[in-house]
């Protein structure tokens, strides 16, 4: 079901063997939209945009793990003018997506080039919506959260999940960075809705209480 918060339209699909959540985030005023994580089911993502009468103008990546990027070749064919944004610290993972895929038994075609390297503090515009880029490394070196402050909404990728956090035992993971990222996340408002890369959505308040990786030092 789509969530509508002011100008923000948010809808998602759960795709692939890792049950990855991939999102369409659109502005109800201008009808511009972004895909956040081209992880799978390109046609399904395009169908969601059509259902909400949204025009996909860009693709934003929370990070470059294979289950979040596997549909980018097909999406890039369908949307050749939509820039692809990724944090530069995930360049290595992105460039080696086919090898990453092989490691997980997950065939991936070579990916289209990244158009825009994003970093901490960048503001991304989607129509009238504004998303801040929060660099939250740990799960991967270039993991980011897209924070729509006005709408109290975060698209968190694999930084935080309902009751849990992203793995920190993968190539490029760093538990110490993850600890710092989650500590930083505690400073944001409890009312913030969190839409994760895996599992159900939650709120930051709920996670500050019930998520052992966020509620206490580890
Ligand atoms: Zn991941
Ligand atoms: Zn993932």
mmCIF file of C-alpha atoms and ligand atoms in Angstrom:
data_model
loop_
_atom_site.group_PDB
_atom_site.id
_atom_site.type_symbol
_atom_site.label_atom_id
_atom_site.label_comp_id
_atom_site.label_asym_id
_atom_site.label_seq_id
_atom_site.Cartn_x
_atom_site.Cartn_y
_atom_site.Cartn_z
ATOM 1 C CA UNK A 1 0.000 0.000 0.000
ATOM 2 C CA UNK A 2 1.278 3.472 -0.803
ATOM 3 C CA UNK A 3 1.958 5.916 2.005
ATOM 4 C CA UNK A 4 1.146 9.555 1.360
ATOM 5 C CA UNK A 5 2.672 12.202 3.658
ATOM 6 C CA UNK A 6 2.016 15.697 2.352
ATOM 7 C CA UNK A 7 3.590 15.837 -1.094
ATOM 8 C CA UNK A 8 5.321 12.489 -0.677
ATOM 9 C CA UNK A 9 4.014 9.370 -2.375
ATOM 10 C CA UNK A 10 5.875 6.246 -1.330
ATOM 11 C CA UNK A 11 5.308 2.744 -2.610
ATOM 12 C CA UNK A 12 7.446 -0.370 -2.739
ATOM 13 C CA UNK A 13 7.965 -3.914 -3.963
ATOM 14 C CA UNK A 14 9.747 -6.771 -2.248
ATOM 15 C CA UNK A 15 11.934 -8.552 -4.775
ATOM 16 C CA UNK A 16 14.371 -11.403 -5.250
ATOM 17 C CA UNK A 17 15.852 -14.156 -3.104
ATOM 18 C CA UNK A 18 16.879 -11.719 -0.349
ATOM 19 C CA UNK A 19 13.377 -10.189 -0.172
ATOM 20 C CA UNK A 20 14.760 -6.746 -0.858
ATOM 21 C CA UNK A 21 12.470 -3.731 -0.544
ATOM 22 C CA UNK A 22 12.757 -1.394 -3.521
ATOM 23 C CA UNK A 23 10.956 1.947 -3.490
ATOM 24 C CA UNK A 24 9.267 4.487 -5.694
ATOM 25 C CA UNK A 25 9.174 7.933 -4.057
ATOM 26 C CA UNK A 26 7.251 10.649 -5.842
ATOM 27 C CA UNK A 27 6.074 14.227 -5.490
ATOM 28 C CA UNK A 28 2.289 14.501 -5.750
ATOM 29 C CA UNK A 29 2.579 18.126 -6.939
ATOM 30 C CA UNK A 30 4.966 17.744 -9.867
ATOM 31 C CA UNK A 31 4.576 13.976 -10.465
ATOM 32 C CA UNK A 32 8.371 13.580 -10.508
ATOM 33 C CA UNK A 33 9.660 10.442 -8.843
ATOM 34 C CA UNK A 34 12.763 8.480 -7.971
ATOM 35 C CA UNK A 35 13.364 4.787 -7.768
ATOM 36 C CA UNK A 36 15.330 4.109 -4.606
ATOM 37 C CA UNK A 37 17.321 0.925 -5.156
ATOM 38 C CA UNK A 38 17.026 -0.740 -8.533
ATOM 39 C CA UNK A 39 17.243 -4.145 -6.923
ATOM 40 C CA UNK A 40 14.858 -6.209 -9.011
ATOM 41 C CA UNK A 41 11.615 -6.384 -10.960
ATOM 42 C CA UNK A 42 12.266 -3.391 -13.201
ATOM 43 C CA UNK A 43 8.896 -3.839 -14.879
ATOM 44 C CA UNK A 44 7.138 -3.924 -11.510
ATOM 45 C CA UNK A 45 8.814 -0.668 -10.460
ATOM 46 C CA UNK A 46 7.812 1.007 -13.714
ATOM 47 C CA UNK A 47 4.255 -0.271 -13.233
ATOM 48 C CA UNK A 48 4.100 1.275 -9.739
ATOM 49 C CA UNK A 49 5.172 4.624 -11.164
ATOM 50 C CA UNK A 50 2.496 4.330 -13.832
ATOM 51 C CA UNK A 51 -0.162 3.405 -11.282
ATOM 52 C CA UNK A 52 0.535 6.636 -9.382
ATOM 53 C CA UNK A 53 0.966 8.591 -12.656
ATOM 54 C CA UNK A 54 4.543 9.419 -11.718
ATOM 55 C CA UNK A 55 7.478 10.076 -14.048
ATOM 56 C CA UNK A 56 10.695 8.469 -12.908
ATOM 57 C CA UNK A 57 13.397 11.108 -13.348
ATOM 58 C CA UNK A 58 16.221 9.552 -11.324
ATOM 59 C CA UNK A 59 17.497 6.426 -9.589
ATOM 60 C CA UNK A 60 19.015 6.720 -6.115
ATOM 61 C CA UNK A 61 21.037 3.954 -4.514
ATOM 62 C CA UNK A 62 21.230 3.420 -0.755
ATOM 63 C CA UNK A 63 24.271 1.230 -1.452
ATOM 64 C CA UNK A 64 25.680 -1.119 -4.068
ATOM 65 C CA UNK A 65 24.968 -4.624 -2.814
ATOM 66 C CA UNK A 66 23.861 -6.891 -5.572
ATOM 67 C CA UNK A 67 20.280 -7.308 -4.329
ATOM 68 C CA UNK A 68 19.870 -3.510 -4.527
ATOM 69 C CA UNK A 69 21.381 -2.977 -7.990
ATOM 70 C CA UNK A 70 20.521 -6.070 -10.063
ATOM 71 C CA UNK A 71 17.740 -4.406 -12.083
ATOM 72 C CA UNK A 72 19.782 -1.332 -13.014
ATOM 73 C CA UNK A 73 20.734 -2.622 -16.497
ATOM 74 C CA UNK A 74 17.057 -3.085 -17.378
ATOM 75 C CA UNK A 75 15.979 0.155 -15.693
ATOM 76 C CA UNK A 76 18.690 2.064 -17.524
ATOM 77 C CA UNK A 77 17.397 0.711 -20.822
ATOM 78 C CA UNK A 78 13.852 1.781 -20.000
ATOM 79 C CA UNK A 79 14.918 5.131 -18.478
ATOM 80 C CA UNK A 80 18.117 6.126 -20.329
ATOM 81 C CA UNK A 81 17.855 9.752 -19.153
ATOM 82 C CA UNK A 82 17.402 8.974 -15.462
ATOM 83 C CA UNK A 83 20.681 9.658 -13.642
ATOM 84 C CA UNK A 84 21.915 7.009 -11.202
ATOM 85 C CA UNK A 85 23.275 8.277 -7.872
ATOM 86 C CA UNK A 86 25.514 6.370 -5.463
ATOM 87 C CA UNK A 87 27.955 7.242 -2.680
ATOM 88 C CA UNK A 88 31.486 7.058 -4.010
ATOM 89 C CA UNK A 89 32.669 4.794 -1.203
ATOM 90 C CA UNK A 90 30.585 1.979 -2.749
ATOM 91 C CA UNK A 91 32.270 2.337 -6.167
ATOM 92 C CA UNK A 92 34.310 -0.807 -5.639
ATOM 93 C CA UNK A 93 31.232 -2.908 -4.833
ATOM 94 C CA UNK A 94 29.346 -1.379 -7.744
ATOM 95 C CA UNK A 95 32.132 -2.009 -10.242
ATOM 96 C CA UNK A 96 32.339 -5.625 -9.113
ATOM 97 C CA UNK A 97 28.610 -6.360 -9.074
ATOM 98 C CA UNK A 98 28.891 -9.406 -11.375
ATOM 99 C CA UNK A 99 31.561 -10.935 -9.076
ATOM 100 C CA UNK A 100 29.492 -9.983 -6.026
ATOM 101 C CA UNK A 101 26.545 -11.721 -7.663
ATOM 102 C CA UNK A 102 28.588 -14.849 -8.317
ATOM 103 C CA UNK A 103 29.501 -14.954 -4.634
ATOM 104 C CA UNK A 104 25.807 -15.086 -3.733
ATOM 105 C CA UNK A 105 24.796 -17.352 -6.656
ATOM 106 C CA UNK A 106 22.989 -14.413 -8.193
ATOM 107 C CA UNK A 107 23.635 -13.614 -11.848
ATOM 108 C CA UNK A 108 24.048 -9.869 -12.507
ATOM 109 C CA UNK A 109 24.811 -8.164 -15.776
ATOM 110 C CA UNK A 110 27.413 -5.398 -15.873
ATOM 111 C CA UNK A 111 25.849 -2.231 -14.519
ATOM 112 C CA UNK A 112 25.333 1.111 -16.265
ATOM 113 C CA UNK A 113 27.689 3.904 -15.217
ATOM 114 C CA UNK A 114 26.950 5.900 -12.106
ATOM 115 C CA UNK A 115 25.974 9.432 -13.141
ATOM 116 C CA UNK A 116 26.272 11.267 -9.823
ATOM 117 C CA UNK A 117 28.483 10.557 -6.820
ATOM 118 C CA UNK A 118 26.602 11.694 -3.752
ATOM 119 C CA UNK A 119 27.944 12.472 -0.313
ATOM 120 C CA UNK A 120 27.014 13.492 3.216
ATOM 121 C CA UNK A 121 24.906 16.635 3.287
ATOM 122 C CA UNK A 122 23.855 16.616 -0.361
ATOM 123 C CA UNK A 123 20.252 17.634 -0.903
ATOM 124 C CA UNK A 124 18.408 15.670 -3.544
ATOM 125 C CA UNK A 125 15.331 17.200 -5.107
ATOM 126 C CA UNK A 126 12.445 15.085 -6.342
ATOM 127 C CA UNK A 127 9.905 17.641 -7.526
ATOM 128 C CA UNK A 128 9.034 19.616 -4.380
ATOM 129 C CA UNK A 129 10.532 16.957 -2.107
ATOM 130 C CA UNK A 130 13.945 17.346 -0.508
ATOM 131 C CA UNK A 131 16.021 14.419 0.705
ATOM 132 C CA UNK A 132 19.208 14.868 2.690
ATOM 133 C CA UNK A 133 21.960 12.350 2.127
ATOM 134 C CA UNK A 134 23.121 10.908 5.455
ATOM 135 C CA UNK A 135 26.318 8.900 5.013
ATOM 136 C CA UNK A 136 25.961 5.926 7.357
ATOM 137 C CA UNK A 137 28.817 3.517 6.583
ATOM 138 C CA UNK A 138 29.244 0.158 8.291
ATOM 139 C CA UNK A 139 27.104 -2.332 6.375
ATOM 140 C CA UNK A 140 28.926 -1.143 3.274
ATOM 141 C CA UNK A 141 31.449 1.701 2.945
ATOM 142 C CA UNK A 142 29.067 3.903 0.968
ATOM 143 C CA UNK A 143 25.733 3.157 2.647
ATOM 144 C CA UNK A 144 23.478 6.207 2.819
ATOM 145 C CA UNK A 145 20.071 7.034 4.221
ATOM 146 C CA UNK A 146 17.785 9.341 2.268
ATOM 147 C CA UNK A 147 16.129 11.599 4.853
ATOM 148 C CA UNK A 148 12.958 13.470 3.925
ATOM 149 C CA UNK A 149 12.919 15.681 7.008
ATOM 150 C CA UNK A 150 9.711 17.547 6.170
ATOM 151 C CA UNK A 151 7.875 14.265 5.813
ATOM 152 C CA UNK A 152 9.568 12.565 8.802
ATOM 153 C CA UNK A 153 10.653 9.752 6.505
ATOM 154 C CA UNK A 154 13.894 7.860 6.018
ATOM 155 C CA UNK A 155 14.701 5.328 3.329
ATOM 156 C CA UNK A 156 17.374 3.519 5.258
ATOM 157 C CA UNK A 157 18.726 0.810 2.974
ATOM 158 C CA UNK A 158 20.450 -1.863 5.028
ATOM 159 C CA UNK A 159 21.658 0.418 7.844
ATOM 160 C CA UNK A 160 18.743 -0.384 10.149
ATOM 161 C CA UNK A 161 15.879 -2.861 10.085
ATOM 162 C CA UNK A 162 12.850 -3.469 12.277
ATOM 163 C CA UNK A 163 14.525 -4.857 15.414
ATOM 164 C CA UNK A 164 17.874 -5.371 13.746
ATOM 165 C CA UNK A 165 20.626 -3.906 11.580
ATOM 166 C CA UNK A 166 22.420 -4.738 8.345
ATOM 167 C CA UNK A 167 25.136 -7.387 8.342
ATOM 168 C CA UNK A 168 28.619 -6.192 9.181
ATOM 169 C CA UNK A 169 30.477 -9.372 8.193
ATOM 170 C CA UNK A 170 30.478 -8.821 4.419
ATOM 171 C CA UNK A 171 33.426 -7.683 2.293
ATOM 172 C CA UNK A 172 33.647 -3.925 2.840
ATOM 173 C CA UNK A 173 31.624 -4.012 6.073
ATOM 174 C CA UNK A 174 33.010 -2.308 9.168
ATOM 175 C CA UNK A 175 31.404 -2.945 12.581
ATOM 176 C CA UNK A 176 33.045 0.103 14.165
ATOM 177 C CA UNK A 177 31.641 2.386 11.453
ATOM 178 C CA UNK A 178 28.220 0.771 11.938
ATOM 179 C CA UNK A 179 28.363 1.457 15.660
ATOM 180 C CA UNK A 180 29.066 5.142 14.960
ATOM 181 C CA UNK A 181 26.346 5.360 12.308
ATOM 182 C CA UNK A 182 23.701 3.892 14.602
ATOM 183 C CA UNK A 183 24.785 6.174 17.430
ATOM 184 C CA UNK A 184 24.324 9.131 15.120
ATOM 185 C CA UNK A 185 20.901 7.855 14.036
ATOM 186 C CA UNK A 186 19.673 8.160 17.626
ATOM 187 C CA UNK A 187 19.821 11.980 17.311
ATOM 188 C CA UNK A 188 16.966 12.063 14.802
ATOM 189 C CA UNK A 189 13.318 12.452 15.896
ATOM 190 C CA UNK A 190 11.352 9.499 17.267
ATOM 191 C CA UNK A 191 8.488 10.212 14.867
ATOM 192 C CA UNK A 192 10.677 9.459 11.842
ATOM 193 C CA UNK A 193 9.226 6.629 9.750
ATOM 194 C CA UNK A 194 11.878 4.173 8.568
ATOM 195 C CA UNK A 195 11.547 2.237 5.339
ATOM 196 C CA UNK A 196 14.285 -0.386 5.223
ATOM 197 C CA UNK A 197 15.964 -2.495 2.599
ATOM 198 C CA UNK A 198 14.520 -5.647 4.182
ATOM 199 C CA UNK A 199 11.541 -6.361 6.416
ATOM 200 C CA UNK A 200 8.663 -4.180 7.591
ATOM 201 C CA UNK A 201 8.759 -0.428 8.048
ATOM 202 C CA UNK A 202 9.113 0.977 11.541
ATOM 203 C CA UNK A 203 9.755 4.245 13.378
ATOM 204 C CA UNK A 204 12.922 5.563 14.902
ATOM 205 C CA UNK A 205 11.161 5.870 18.268
ATOM 206 C CA UNK A 206 10.228 2.200 18.184
ATOM 207 C CA UNK A 207 13.799 1.220 17.276
ATOM 208 C CA UNK A 208 15.332 3.416 19.987
ATOM 209 C CA UNK A 209 13.251 1.387 22.455
ATOM 210 C CA UNK A 210 13.232 -2.097 21.013
ATOM 211 C CA UNK A 211 16.253 -2.488 18.764
ATOM 212 C CA UNK A 212 19.274 -3.744 20.727
ATOM 213 C CA UNK A 213 21.688 -2.246 18.191
ATOM 214 C CA UNK A 214 20.183 1.195 18.613
ATOM 215 C CA UNK A 215 18.945 1.252 22.199
ATOM 216 C CA UNK A 216 22.245 0.351 23.804
ATOM 217 C CA UNK A 217 25.982 0.482 23.200
ATOM 218 C CA UNK A 218 27.486 -2.644 21.673
HETATM 219 ZN ZN1 LIG B 1 23.209 -4.616 1.689
HETATM 220 ZN ZN1 LIG B 2 20.061 -5.714 1.162
#
